[in-house]
Every structure is written in C-alpha cells, then in structure tokens.
Amino acid sequence: MVKVLVSCVTYCNFSSAMNGKVIWLLVSALAVTLQAAGQEFIPNGGFETYQNCPWQDNLLKEATPWYNPNKATPDFYNYCFPTNQIELPPHSGKGLARLFMDLGWAEYLATPLKEPLKAGEAYQFEMYISSPTPDRYPSGSFGAYISTQPLTTATQKDLLVPDEKPQLLDNRTEKITKRFQWEKVSGCFVAKGGEKYVTIGNFVQLPITLGYYYLFIDDISLRTIQLNLGNDTTLCGRKSTHLLDADTPGASEYKWNTGSTSSTLLVTKPGKYWVTVTTPCKILRDTITINYKLDFSLGPDTTLCEGQKMTLRVSQSGVYRWQDGASQNNYQVTRAGLYTVQVSEANCTISDTIRVRYVLPPRLDLGQDKKLCGTEIYSIQPLFTEGTFRWLDSFNEIKRTVNKSGIYSATVSNDCATIRDSIVVDYSDCECVLYAPDAFSPNADGVNDVFQPFACGDITFSSLTVYNRWGELIFQTNSPPFIWDGTYKGEPCSTGVYVWRIDYQLNKLGRSTSFQTKESRIVLIQ
C-alpha cells in the first residue's frame, strides 16, 4: 500500500475510564515538552533506538520493543536513513512512527510497558500527532488502549475492537485544522491494576472511502501522576541554593507558599517550603524543610580610617583557618588587605572573604569666628582635604561671601568618616547702622539717579515711605527693591526737601528685635 507522510496540530479531548465511569478531560496545546517528574512506563517512546536502521516502509518492528498488533503495515522512520517519507522533522530527536487509516485498513502501534501499573494509581498519557490531511481526522476514534493482555489479531487488517472502551480517546468535536504541525494530546486515568500493554490507533471507526489519511506519532509517554520535592535538606553556607522541582505530569496549576506559580522554585534561604499541584485527575501536596549549616558572613567590604582596628568574628562552631593560618574564631584587622576564613564542620566546609581598605580621615577648617561692623562683608574660604565638601544650608559654591550675622556650618565626608566645622559671623562688634543719601538728582545722567537706603546684612527692610513738605504721601512700597525714582503718579517731582521713613527689623545670630522705624529728609535736585 502506497503511503505519504503527514503532520497536524490540534486541541484534544480524551475520555478516561475510571472504574467504569467516563470522565472527559480538556487538554490544552503546549509548545514545549515538559520534563517528566513521574516514572516513565513507555519504552522507546521517542522512537530513537532501533535494532536495524529502517531503510524502507513497514518496519515498525525495528523500533524495539514496539510491534504491529495486526496484519496492517505501520511505519517507523529515523534520520539514520533519510527518506522523503519523513515529511516533517520529528517532534524531538531523530525518529518517529506513522499510521495509515483507510477503508478496511487500520494500522496500530503497540508495546509492552516497562512494568505493570498499580491499582488505584493515577497515570498521565501523552503523545504528539501530526497529519497532512487534518480535515479527515476522525473525532472520538483515535486514542490509546492500556490492557493486561496484548490486543492482537493474526488475520485482520481492519479495526481492532477491545473488550472494554479504551481509557483514552480523542473526543474533540472539531477537526484538526493545521497541516504538518505537531500537537500534544493527553489525558489521565486511574489504573485497575496489572495493565502491561499499550496499543495506539483507531478504535471506533475507519474511513468509508479509499486513500484516506496518515498520522505521524512521536514522543509517547505514560507517567505516574506523583509529586516529590525530596527529603529535608541541609545546605552548606548562606550562598548555597537549592532548586525544588514540582513538575508533575498533566499539571494545570502550581501554588507555592512563596506565591510563585512556576513548576520550580529556587531556594536561597532556610525555611519550610510547600506546593499544591492541580491535575485533572487529582490534587497533590508536598512539603520540604531546607536548613543551612555554617550560615555565617564576615560582612560587606569595609573602609576604615587610618589607625582604626576591626575584629572579624565567626559565630558558627567548627574548625577555623584564616588566610595566614590562624585557627581562632576571631581575627583583628589593623591594615588594608583581603581577609579569608574557612570553617569546616563534619562534611561541610565554607569560606568567606572581606576586603578592608584604609583611608586618611577628612579634614576641614572654616577659619576663626569673625566679628564685623556696619556694612562690612566677609568671604569664607574653607580649607579641606580627603573628602567631599558640603555646606549644611545647601549653598552651592565652596567659597561664599556673607554680610550678616549667622552660624555657617559645613561637612567633609569620605568612606572613612564625616567631620563638621562651623564659623560664627557676628555684626555685634559695633552697632549695625542704616545709611541713606542726603540728596539725589533723578535726571537720568547715570549718577545718583534714585534714592535708596542701605544697611548692614542684619537689617531687613519692610517698607519705604516718602512725603512732600506738606505731609502728603507721594510714594510707598512694602517689597524690595526699596527705591524711589523721584516721581509721583508717573510725573517728575519738583526740586525740594522730602521726608522719608523706613521700617525695618534687626536680626543678630537668630535673635530678632521688634520692628523699628527711621525717619529723615532727602533733597531732590532736578
């Protein structure tokens, strides 16, 4: 019979017979094959090993221990002998099988299991199929029959009908729609006990016309649905990690006590860890405790000031060996270097290293306190070394000029330490005075064009008022700049004597007086 290679992709519903009751399982398509966590019962499920390289069609027997259960002619191909019959790459590896279904013709795959199944145990069955004619794939007919005795016939080439309904049948209502693309089909069932053979093929119906369809099959698997995180474990040292693998055949959901929903969990600290795994057949739970032996650290790399000392300590019991051969559980550091200790207890040996660096302490000098008088100003020029300078009032420049009383503080910092210095500027050495010109000439010649009072930095103006000789208010401002340009309502004032008054407050080293007033005369000359 002439045959052609195929491939397909589909979502598959398998029916699972549990104690005589049929349970329908919806199986989602997966793009990757998960590593099996349960025991594998299918031998050579990927068709990778063979007695002789298959050089032609109809050689399933070479993929030992697979065999043909009837008189039809199932195929086995492997890239050890490339052929045009391999129309798509295997799902994995180099080998695959092929079945042909036609009018009165049914091909099957069969193999003994590695060992009999246990009564009451849940098992997950999986395989990958593909077809070049997915629209011809029959619903509710293709699947797997797992039995205590081989399902065989020496004379027939058509449909094999088992005594009981196959445990796994593809009961999709829709047909496969994608050509030459692998799709996983799977389902779970509970064994009655003693099952030793699996037969794969059509069990319900065959095509009603000639020249119908092929199915390629690869990566057949039958595994126990079980969860085992392993025994409680003790790790050496806090840098150790441990990968917990909860991968379970057929699992649809993982929930760890850490909140993770992955099938694996990387443990990086001691504690108790547990996971709940949901499968279509059962829900599984397991718990494991991870302890750490010799869980110590010398701490992060450290910077010290010249002359300082540091004691490194190990709180864990054991046998100690430092970088210079010392064997005590503590070590005094007096100079820069790399310090390493190795601690051994029973079969556990852990080491840790710390780098210690020494730097000079920072220095800072803002100079002597300064007493000023009147409108004097003073420039503070900090002298500092071995660090980063910063004024505490967030002034940006290093050098600063001051004109009022205050305490000016700064710091210098490096990895060793932070030091601080302050300088007091005080205008109380003489009376803080307020100055104003006797006359001004607002004639726009650039010389003495405005009237503007001046004072030392400790005086803060709050208002400036100007009156004419009849006591009429002609100018007032309550905000800087406190300047009169010699006009009234936009018109120049005439030459004459005017009275001005300034309200101000005096603040010395944080101590403020009440508002004060000074009044005098100014001559305006046009």
Short mmCIF file of C-alpha atoms in Angstrom, two decimals:
data_model
loop_
_atom_site.label_atom_id
_atom_site.label_comp_id
_atom_site.label_asym_id
_atom_site.label_seq_id
_atom_site.Cartn_x
_atom_site.Cartn_y
_atom_site.Cartn_z
CA MET A 1 0.00 0.00 0.00
CA VAL A 2 1.41 3.43 -1.03
CA LYS A 3 1.86 5.82 1.92
CA VAL A 4 2.54 9.55 2.37
CA LEU A 5 3.99 11.33 5.48
CA VAL A 6 1.91 13.87 7.49
CA SER A 7 1.66 16.43 10.34
CA CYS A 8 -1.07 18.28 12.33
CA VAL A 9 -1.89 20.49 15.30
CA THR A 10 -4.97 20.16 17.50
CA TYR A 11 -6.54 20.63 20.89
CA CYS A 12 -7.64 17.18 22.04
CA ASN A 13 -10.26 15.89 24.44
CA PHE A 14 -9.54 12.47 25.81
CA SER A 15 -12.03 10.32 27.66
CA SER A 16 -10.70 8.48 30.68
CA ALA A 17 -12.36 5.35 32.03
CA MET A 18 -12.13 5.38 35.83
CA ASN A 19 -13.72 2.35 37.48
CA GLY A 20 -16.22 2.07 34.61
CA LYS A 21 -17.13 5.79 34.58
CA VAL A 22 -16.09 8.04 31.70
CA ILE A 23 -14.56 11.42 32.59
CA TRP A 24 -13.95 13.94 29.81
CA LEU A 25 -10.69 15.89 30.05
CA LEU A 26 -9.91 19.07 28.12
CA VAL A 27 -6.23 19.21 27.23
CA SER A 28 -4.52 22.43 26.19
CA ALA A 29 -1.97 22.50 23.41
CA LEU A 30 1.61 23.02 24.54
CA ALA A 31 4.52 24.32 22.51
CA VAL A 32 7.22 22.59 24.53
CA THR A 33 7.66 19.19 26.14
CA LEU A 34 7.91 19.29 29.93
CA GLN A 35 10.42 17.08 31.70
CA ALA A 36 8.76 14.09 33.25
CA ALA A 37 8.59 14.09 37.02
CA GLY A 38 6.77 10.74 37.34
CA GLN A 39 8.10 7.31 36.47
CA GLU A 40 8.07 6.63 32.71
CA PHE A 41 6.37 3.37 31.62
CA ILE A 42 6.67 3.65 27.81
CA PRO A 43 9.92 2.18 26.43
CA ASN A 44 11.47 3.97 23.42
CA GLY A 45 8.57 6.46 23.33
CA GLY A 46 10.52 8.82 21.05
CA PHE A 47 11.49 6.06 18.55
CA GLU A 48 15.17 6.89 18.97
CA THR A 49 16.60 3.37 19.34
CA TYR A 50 16.34 0.53 16.83
CA GLN A 51 17.69 -2.93 16.04
CA ASN A 52 18.45 -2.03 12.42
CA CYS A 53 18.17 1.36 10.76
CA PRO A 54 14.76 1.45 8.97
CA TRP A 55 15.62 1.53 5.24
CA GLN A 56 12.05 1.26 3.91
CA ASP A 57 8.37 1.39 4.90
CA ASN A 58 6.60 -1.11 7.17
CA LEU A 59 9.50 -1.63 9.63
CA LEU A 60 7.94 -0.75 12.98
CA LYS A 61 9.47 -3.93 14.42
CA GLU A 62 12.94 -2.33 14.19
CA ALA A 63 11.91 0.24 16.85
CA THR A 64 12.07 -2.40 19.57
CA PRO A 65 10.06 -3.18 21.67
CA TRP A 66 7.26 -1.66 19.54
CA TYR A 67 5.33 -4.19 17.44
CA ASN A 68 2.47 -4.45 14.96
CA PRO A 69 -0.65 -5.93 16.65
CA ASN A 70 -2.49 -6.84 13.40
CA LYS A 71 -1.72 -7.61 9.74
CA ALA A 72 -1.55 -3.97 8.60
CA THR A 73 1.81 -2.26 8.00
CA PRO A 74 2.71 0.62 10.42
CA ASP A 75 5.88 2.56 9.64
CA PHE A 76 8.98 3.59 11.59
CA TYR A 77 11.41 6.18 10.21
CA ASN A 78 14.68 7.55 11.54
CA TYR A 79 17.18 10.05 10.19
CA CYS A 80 19.77 7.27 10.25
CA PHE A 81 18.25 6.60 6.80
CA PRO A 82 16.91 9.86 5.32
CA THR A 83 13.84 9.41 3.16
CA ASN A 84 11.20 11.58 1.50
CA GLN A 85 8.64 9.76 3.62
CA ILE A 86 9.80 11.87 6.59
CA GLU A 87 7.76 14.89 5.53
CA LEU A 88 8.29 16.88 8.73
CA PRO A 89 11.02 16.83 11.39
CA PRO A 90 10.31 14.58 14.39
CA HIS A 91 8.85 16.35 17.40
CA SER A 92 12.19 15.61 19.11
CA GLY A 93 15.23 13.53 18.31
CA LYS A 94 15.61 11.64 15.03
CA GLY A 95 12.79 9.10 14.95
CA LEU A 96 9.01 8.92 14.52
CA ALA A 97 6.23 6.49 13.62
CA ARG A 98 3.45 6.68 11.04
CA LEU A 99 -0.01 5.11 10.83
CA PHE A 100 -2.31 4.93 7.81
CA MET A 101 -6.11 4.68 8.04
CA ASP A 102 -8.20 3.64 5.04
CA LEU A 103 -11.32 1.77 4.08
CA GLY A 104 -10.96 -1.62 5.78
CA TRP A 105 -7.40 -0.83 6.79
CA ALA A 106 -6.24 0.19 10.29
CA GLU A 107 -2.63 0.47 11.44
CA TYR A 108 -1.61 0.41 15.11
CA LEU A 109 1.41 0.78 17.39
CA ALA A 110 1.79 -1.47 20.43
CA THR A 111 4.43 -2.04 23.10
CA PRO A 112 4.76 -3.77 26.46
CA LEU A 113 5.10 -1.36 29.39
CA LYS A 114 8.27 -1.27 31.46
CA GLU A 115 6.32 -2.72 34.38
CA PRO A 116 2.67 -3.39 35.29
CA LEU A 117 0.52 -0.50 36.50
CA LYS A 118 -0.68 -0.34 40.11
CA ALA A 119 -4.34 -0.45 41.06
CA GLY A 120 -5.73 2.90 42.15
CA GLU A 121 -2.69 4.83 40.87
CA ALA A 122 -3.31 7.84 38.57
CA TYR A 123 -1.36 7.99 35.30
CA GLN A 124 -0.86 10.68 32.66
CA PHE A 125 -0.71 9.65 28.98
CA GLU A 126 0.75 11.96 26.33
CA MET A 127 1.77 11.79 22.68
CA TYR A 128 2.31 14.14 19.74
CA ILE A 129 0.48 13.70 16.44
CA SER A 130 0.57 15.43 13.06
CA SER A 131 -1.28 14.98 9.74
CA PRO A 132 -1.08 16.32 6.16
CA THR A 133 -4.88 15.99 5.86
CA PRO A 134 -6.22 17.24 9.20
CA ASP A 135 -9.77 17.65 7.84
CA ARG A 136 -10.01 13.86 7.54
CA TYR A 137 -9.00 13.13 11.11
CA PRO A 138 -11.96 11.38 12.85
CA SER A 139 -13.34 12.65 16.15
CA GLY A 140 -13.85 10.22 19.01
CA SER A 141 -11.95 7.33 17.43
CA PHE A 142 -8.17 7.77 17.85
CA GLY A 143 -6.56 7.03 21.23
CA ALA A 144 -4.76 4.53 23.44
CA TYR A 145 -5.90 1.24 24.97
CA ILE A 146 -3.98 0.02 28.04
CA SER A 147 -4.56 -3.64 28.89
CA THR A 148 -3.33 -6.61 30.91
CA GLN A 149 -3.01 -8.75 27.77
CA PRO A 150 -1.81 -7.72 24.29
CA LEU A 151 -4.55 -6.65 21.86
CA THR A 152 -3.63 -8.59 18.69
CA THR A 153 -5.02 -10.43 15.70
CA ALA A 154 -3.11 -12.62 13.28
CA THR A 155 -5.59 -12.38 10.38
CA GLN A 156 -7.28 -8.98 10.38
CA LYS A 157 -6.09 -5.72 8.81
CA ASP A 158 -9.01 -3.58 9.85
CA LEU A 159 -10.37 -2.14 13.11
CA LEU A 160 -9.29 -3.64 16.45
CA VAL A 161 -12.17 -3.65 18.92
CA PRO A 162 -11.14 -4.21 22.57
CA ASP A 163 -13.41 -5.82 25.14
CA GLU A 164 -13.56 -2.53 27.07
CA LYS A 165 -13.65 1.07 25.94
CA PRO A 166 -10.11 2.46 25.53
CA GLN A 167 -9.02 4.52 28.54
CA LEU A 168 -8.03 7.44 26.30
CA LEU A 169 -9.96 8.62 23.25
CA ASP A 170 -9.75 11.91 21.39
CA ASN A 171 -13.31 13.21 21.63
CA ARG A 172 -12.92 16.62 20.05
CA THR A 173 -15.97 17.91 18.26
CA GLU A 174 -13.89 19.96 15.78
CA LYS A 175 -11.38 18.56 13.31
CA ILE A 176 -7.66 19.27 13.13
CA THR A 177 -7.12 22.41 11.07
CA LYS A 178 -3.33 22.83 10.79
CA ARG A 179 -1.18 20.74 8.46
CA PHE A 180 2.25 19.40 9.34
CA GLN A 181 2.41 20.85 12.83
CA TRP A 182 2.90 18.81 15.98
CA GLU A 183 0.21 18.91 18.64
CA LYS A 184 0.20 17.27 22.04
CA VAL A 185 -2.81 15.17 23.02
CA SER A 186 -3.09 13.82 26.53
CA GLY A 187 -5.29 12.64 29.34
CA CYS A 188 -5.21 10.86 32.68
CA PHE A 189 -6.81 7.73 34.11
CA VAL A 190 -6.74 5.56 37.22
CA ALA A 191 -5.41 2.01 36.67
CA LYS A 192 -7.36 -1.08 37.68
CA GLY A 193 -4.05 -2.83 38.28
CA GLY A 194 -1.85 -5.22 36.30
CA GLU A 195 -2.03 -3.37 32.95
CA LYS A 196 1.09 -4.28 30.94
CA TYR A 197 0.47 -3.24 27.29
CA VAL A 198 -0.48 -0.10 25.36
CA THR A 199 -1.99 -0.09 21.87
CA ILE A 200 -2.37 3.17 19.88
CA GLY A 201 -4.67 3.71 16.89
CA ASN A 202 -8.33 3.99 15.81
CA PHE A 203 -10.80 2.03 17.94
CA VAL A 204 -14.26 3.29 16.87
CA GLN A 205 -14.44 3.92 13.13
CA LEU A 206 -12.45 3.74 9.89
CA PRO A 207 -12.77 5.85 6.71
CA ILE A 208 -15.63 4.95 4.40
CA THR A 209 -13.66 5.74 1.21
CA LEU A 210 -10.23 4.73 -0.10
CA GLY A 211 -6.99 6.75 0.15
CA TYR A 212 -7.83 8.50 3.36
CA TYR A 213 -5.25 9.83 5.88
CA TYR A 214 -1.89 9.40 7.65
CA LEU A 215 -0.92 10.23 11.23
CA PHE A 216 2.66 10.80 12.35
CA ILE A 217 3.27 10.00 16.02
CA ASP A 218 6.20 10.86 18.33
CA ASP A 219 7.19 11.21 21.99
CA ILE A 220 4.66 8.82 23.54
CA SER A 221 4.71 8.89 27.34
CA LEU A 222 2.90 7.24 30.26
CA ARG A 223 3.88 8.52 33.70
CA THR A 224 2.64 8.27 37.23
CA ILE A 225 0.98 11.47 38.45
CA GLN A 226 3.11 11.98 41.53
CA LEU A 227 4.80 14.82 43.39
CA ASN A 228 8.01 14.52 45.38
CA LEU A 229 10.08 17.52 46.46
CA GLY A 230 12.65 15.19 48.01
CA ASN A 231 13.89 14.73 51.56
CA ASP A 232 14.51 17.57 54.00
CA THR A 233 17.88 19.05 53.10
CA THR A 234 20.73 20.84 54.85
CA LEU A 235 22.88 23.12 52.71
CA CYS A 236 26.39 24.39 53.37
CA GLY A 237 26.60 28.15 53.75
CA ARG A 238 24.25 31.03 53.06
CA LYS A 239 25.45 31.34 49.46
CA SER A 240 24.11 27.88 48.60
CA THR A 241 20.91 27.50 46.59
CA HIS A 242 18.60 24.54 46.05
CA LEU A 243 16.19 24.05 43.14
CA LEU A 244 12.88 22.48 44.11
CA ASP A 245 11.22 20.73 41.16
CA ALA A 246 7.47 20.10 41.45
CA ASP A 247 7.00 19.26 37.76
CA THR A 248 4.03 16.87 37.65
CA PRO A 249 2.59 15.07 34.60
CA GLY A 250 -0.62 16.75 33.45
CA ALA A 251 -0.38 19.60 35.95
CA SER A 252 -2.54 22.64 35.21
CA GLU A 253 -1.58 24.81 38.21
CA TYR A 254 1.24 25.20 40.77
CA LYS A 255 0.91 27.21 44.01
CA TRP A 256 3.93 27.62 46.31
CA ASN A 257 3.74 29.10 49.79
CA THR A 258 6.01 31.88 48.48
CA GLY A 259 3.36 32.94 45.96
CA SER A 260 5.21 31.51 42.96
CA THR A 261 3.17 29.69 40.31
CA SER A 262 6.10 28.10 38.48
CA SER A 263 6.80 24.37 38.47
CA THR A 264 10.20 25.04 40.07
CA LEU A 265 11.36 27.20 42.99
CA LEU A 266 14.92 28.33 43.71
CA VAL A 267 15.57 28.28 47.47
CA THR A 268 18.08 30.89 48.69
CA LYS A 269 17.42 30.89 52.44
CA PRO A 270 16.45 28.36 55.12
CA GLY A 271 12.81 27.60 55.82
CA LYS A 272 9.85 25.33 55.16
CA TYR A 273 8.51 25.25 51.60
CA TRP A 274 5.36 23.60 50.28
CA VAL A 275 3.48 23.40 46.99
CA THR A 276 -0.01 22.42 45.81
CA VAL A 277 -0.27 20.93 42.30
CA THR A 278 -3.59 20.62 40.49
CA THR A 279 -4.09 17.98 37.74
CA PRO A 280 -7.29 16.82 36.01
CA CYS A 281 -7.14 13.57 37.99
CA LYS A 282 -6.01 14.65 41.46
CA ILE A 283 -4.58 17.42 43.64
CA LEU A 284 -1.16 16.77 45.17
CA ARG A 285 0.74 18.50 48.00
CA ASP A 286 4.25 18.14 49.36
CA THR A 287 6.43 19.94 51.92
CA ILE A 288 10.19 20.14 52.42
CA THR A 289 12.37 21.85 55.03
CA ILE A 290 15.66 23.44 53.96
CA ASN A 291 18.25 24.11 56.67
CA TYR A 292 21.60 25.87 56.34
CA LYS A 293 24.75 24.71 58.10
CA LEU A 294 27.64 27.19 58.65
CA ASP A 295 25.35 30.10 57.87
CA PHE A 296 27.77 32.98 58.53
CA SER A 297 29.27 36.03 56.84
CA LEU A 298 32.24 38.28 57.54
CA GLY A 299 30.12 41.17 56.32
CA PRO A 300 30.46 43.54 53.36
CA ASP A 301 33.76 45.05 52.24
CA THR A 302 34.70 47.82 54.67
CA THR A 303 36.63 51.10 54.70
CA LEU A 304 38.36 52.21 57.92
CA CYS A 305 40.18 55.37 58.98
CA GLU A 306 43.92 55.19 59.43
CA GLY A 307 44.65 53.95 62.95
CA GLN A 308 41.30 52.20 63.46
CA LYS A 309 41.01 48.47 64.23
CA MET A 310 38.32 45.94 63.35
CA THR A 311 37.59 42.47 64.76
CA LEU A 312 36.20 39.82 62.43
CA ARG A 313 34.16 37.10 64.20
CA VAL A 314 32.61 33.78 63.20
CA SER A 315 29.70 32.69 65.40
CA GLN A 316 29.48 29.16 63.94
CA SER A 317 31.23 26.28 65.66
CA GLY A 318 33.78 24.31 63.69
CA VAL A 319 37.43 24.26 62.66
CA TYR A 320 38.74 27.64 61.52
CA ARG A 321 41.56 28.56 59.19
CA TRP A 322 42.33 32.19 58.29
CA GLN A 323 44.38 33.37 55.32
CA ASP A 324 47.58 33.40 57.40
CA GLY A 325 46.94 30.03 59.07
CA ALA A 326 45.39 31.40 62.29
CA SER A 327 42.85 29.00 63.81
CA GLN A 328 40.77 31.09 66.25
CA ASN A 329 37.16 32.15 65.58
CA ASN A 330 38.06 35.89 65.53
CA TYR A 331 40.67 37.98 63.76
CA GLN A 332 41.83 41.56 64.39
CA VAL A 333 42.34 43.75 61.35
CA THR A 334 44.93 46.52 61.61
CA ARG A 335 45.82 47.15 57.97
CA ALA A 336 44.36 47.04 54.49
CA GLY A 337 44.02 43.69 52.77
CA LEU A 338 41.90 40.69 51.80
CA TYR A 339 40.84 38.53 54.77
CA THR A 340 39.51 34.99 54.30
CA VAL A 341 38.32 32.37 56.77
CA GLN A 342 37.47 28.74 56.05
CA VAL A 343 35.21 26.92 58.50
CA SER A 344 34.74 23.15 58.48
CA GLU A 345 32.22 21.04 60.36
CA ALA A 346 31.50 17.39 59.54
CA ASN A 347 31.16 17.20 55.73
CA CYS A 348 30.57 20.92 55.32
CA THR A 349 33.31 23.42 54.51
CA ILE A 350 32.52 27.09 53.83
CA SER A 351 34.73 30.11 53.27
CA ASP A 352 34.04 33.83 53.19
CA THR A 353 36.18 36.83 52.27
CA ILE A 354 36.13 40.51 53.13
CA ARG A 355 38.25 43.33 51.73
CA VAL A 356 39.30 46.05 54.17
CA ARG A 357 40.53 49.39 52.87
CA TYR A 358 42.17 52.17 54.89
CA VAL A 359 41.88 55.88 54.04
CA LEU A 360 43.00 59.07 55.73
CA PRO A 361 40.32 60.84 57.76
CA PRO A 362 38.91 64.02 56.17
CA ARG A 363 39.98 67.46 57.38
CA LEU A 364 38.08 70.77 57.39
CA ASP A 365 38.82 74.30 58.58
CA LEU A 366 36.40 77.20 58.02
CA GLY A 367 38.63 79.62 59.88
CA GLN A 368 38.21 81.65 63.07
CA ASP A 369 34.93 83.24 64.14
CA LYS A 370 34.58 86.74 62.68
CA LYS A 371 33.25 89.99 64.18
CA LEU A 372 32.19 92.62 61.64
CA CYS A 373 30.88 96.15 61.71
CA GLY A 374 28.42 98.16 59.68
CA THR A 375 28.24 97.11 56.03
CA GLU A 376 31.42 95.07 56.01
CA ILE A 377 31.37 91.79 54.08
CA TYR A 378 33.48 88.66 54.60
CA SER A 379 34.47 85.76 52.31
CA ILE A 380 34.70 82.31 53.91
CA GLN A 381 37.34 80.18 52.18
CA PRO A 382 37.16 76.57 53.51
CA LEU A 383 40.36 74.57 53.78
CA PHE A 384 39.65 70.81 53.44
CA THR A 385 41.27 67.55 52.29
CA GLU A 386 40.45 63.82 51.79
CA GLY A 387 36.75 64.17 51.13
CA THR A 388 33.69 65.83 49.62
CA PHE A 389 32.71 69.29 50.88
CA ARG A 390 29.10 70.39 51.58
CA TRP A 391 27.50 73.46 53.20
CA LEU A 392 24.69 72.38 55.53
CA ASP A 393 22.35 75.12 54.28
CA SER A 394 22.77 73.74 50.71
CA PHE A 395 24.74 76.74 49.45
CA ASN A 396 26.23 75.51 46.19
CA GLU A 397 29.65 77.17 45.95
CA ILE A 398 32.56 76.21 48.21
CA LYS A 399 33.68 79.82 48.73
CA ARG A 400 30.94 82.14 49.99
CA THR A 401 30.63 85.83 50.87
CA VAL A 402 28.49 86.87 53.85
CA ASN A 403 27.15 90.23 55.03
CA LYS A 404 25.03 89.34 58.03
CA SER A 405 25.35 87.60 61.36
CA GLY A 406 24.99 83.83 61.43
CA ILE A 407 26.49 80.42 62.15
CA TYR A 408 27.77 78.87 58.91
CA SER A 409 28.37 75.09 59.04
CA ALA A 410 29.83 72.60 56.56
CA THR A 411 30.95 68.95 56.38
CA VAL A 412 33.62 66.94 54.59
CA SER A 413 32.91 63.23 54.03
CA ASN A 414 34.71 60.17 52.70
CA ASP A 415 34.46 56.39 53.21
CA CYS A 416 36.28 56.77 56.50
CA ALA A 417 34.19 59.40 58.29
CA THR A 418 32.28 62.68 58.13
CA ILE A 419 33.54 65.72 60.02
CA ARG A 420 31.88 69.09 60.62
CA ASP A 421 33.06 72.63 61.28
CA SER A 422 31.29 75.95 61.86
CA ILE A 423 32.18 79.62 61.79
CA VAL A 424 30.29 82.41 63.62
CA VAL A 425 29.94 85.75 61.84
CA ASP A 426 28.77 88.47 64.24
CA TYR A 427 27.96 92.08 63.48
CA SER A 428 27.56 92.97 67.16
CA ASP A 429 31.14 94.28 67.37
CA CYS A 430 29.64 97.68 66.53
CA GLU A 431 26.14 99.00 66.02
CA CYS A 432 24.51 97.85 62.86
CA VAL A 433 23.62 101.09 61.07
CA LEU A 434 21.26 102.22 58.34
CA TYR A 435 22.53 104.69 55.70
CA ALA A 436 20.71 106.92 53.26
CA PRO A 437 21.99 109.72 50.93
CA ASP A 438 21.21 113.37 51.75
CA ALA A 439 20.31 114.26 48.18
CA PHE A 440 19.79 112.73 44.73
CA SER A 441 19.21 114.02 41.21
CA PRO A 442 16.83 111.92 39.05
CA ASN A 443 17.98 113.49 35.77
CA ALA A 444 18.94 110.21 34.05
CA ASP A 445 22.65 111.09 33.87
CA GLY A 446 23.57 107.74 35.46
CA VAL A 447 24.86 109.36 38.66
CA ASN A 448 22.81 109.30 41.88
CA ASP A 449 19.54 108.96 39.91
CA VAL A 450 17.50 107.22 42.67
CA PHE A 451 17.01 107.40 46.38
CA GLN A 452 17.96 104.05 48.03
CA PRO A 453 18.67 103.36 51.74
CA PHE A 454 21.43 100.90 52.69
CA ALA A 455 22.07 98.83 55.82
CA CYS A 456 24.22 96.00 57.16
CA GLY A 457 23.08 92.45 56.47
CA ASP A 458 21.40 92.09 59.85
CA ILE A 459 18.79 94.71 58.96
CA THR A 460 15.73 93.66 56.97
CA PHE A 461 13.61 96.43 55.40
CA SER A 462 9.83 96.03 55.48
CA SER A 463 8.58 99.34 53.93
CA LEU A 464 9.75 102.66 52.48
CA THR A 465 7.51 105.77 52.54
CA VAL A 466 8.13 109.31 51.11
CA TYR A 467 6.15 112.53 51.90
CA ASN A 468 6.34 116.04 50.50
CA ARG A 469 6.90 119.05 52.72
CA TRP A 470 3.13 119.40 53.31
CA GLY A 471 2.94 115.82 54.66
CA GLU A 472 1.26 114.33 51.59
CA LEU A 473 2.13 110.70 50.77
CA ILE A 474 3.76 110.56 47.34
CA PHE A 475 5.48 107.12 47.40
CA GLN A 476 5.25 103.82 49.35
CA THR A 477 6.48 100.23 48.82
CA ASN A 478 6.36 97.17 51.06
CA SER A 479 8.56 94.89 48.94
CA PRO A 480 12.09 95.07 47.51
CA PRO A 481 13.68 96.89 45.95
CA PHE A 482 13.19 99.77 48.38
CA ILE A 483 13.97 102.54 45.86
CA TRP A 484 12.26 105.85 44.96
CA ASP A 485 12.90 107.27 41.49
CA GLY A 486 11.73 110.84 42.30
CA THR A 487 8.32 110.67 40.59
CA TYR A 488 4.70 110.96 41.71
CA LYS A 489 1.99 109.30 39.66
CA GLY A 490 4.49 108.97 36.82
CA GLU A 491 5.48 112.64 36.77
CA PRO A 492 8.84 114.04 38.00
CA CYS A 493 8.66 115.78 41.36
CA SER A 494 9.95 119.30 41.71
CA THR A 495 13.20 120.26 43.40
CA GLY A 496 12.77 120.41 47.16
CA VAL A 497 13.07 118.71 50.52
CA TYR A 498 11.15 115.44 51.09
CA VAL A 499 10.69 113.32 54.20
CA TRP A 500 11.35 109.55 54.03
CA ARG A 501 10.63 106.82 56.53
CA ILE A 502 11.90 103.23 56.55
CA ASP A 503 10.51 100.40 58.70
CA TYR A 504 12.96 97.54 59.43
CA GLN A 505 13.80 94.64 61.74
CA LEU A 506 17.21 93.79 63.24
CA ASN A 507 18.26 90.10 63.45
CA LYS A 508 21.53 89.05 65.13
CA LEU A 509 22.54 85.39 65.39
CA GLY A 510 18.94 84.27 65.32
CA ARG A 511 17.64 86.87 67.77
CA SER A 512 15.19 89.34 66.21
CA THR A 513 14.10 92.70 67.56
CA SER A 514 10.65 94.20 67.09
CA PHE A 515 10.07 96.37 64.03
CA GLN A 516 11.79 99.75 64.19
CA THR A 517 11.46 102.96 62.20
CA LYS A 518 13.94 105.53 60.98
CA GLU A 519 12.89 108.87 59.50
CA SER A 520 14.91 111.66 57.83
CA ARG A 521 14.97 114.16 54.95
CA ILE A 522 16.23 113.98 51.39
CA VAL A 523 16.83 116.82 48.92
CA LEU A 524 15.61 116.19 45.38
CA ILE A 525 17.50 118.23 42.79
CA GLN A 526 16.19 118.35 39.22
#
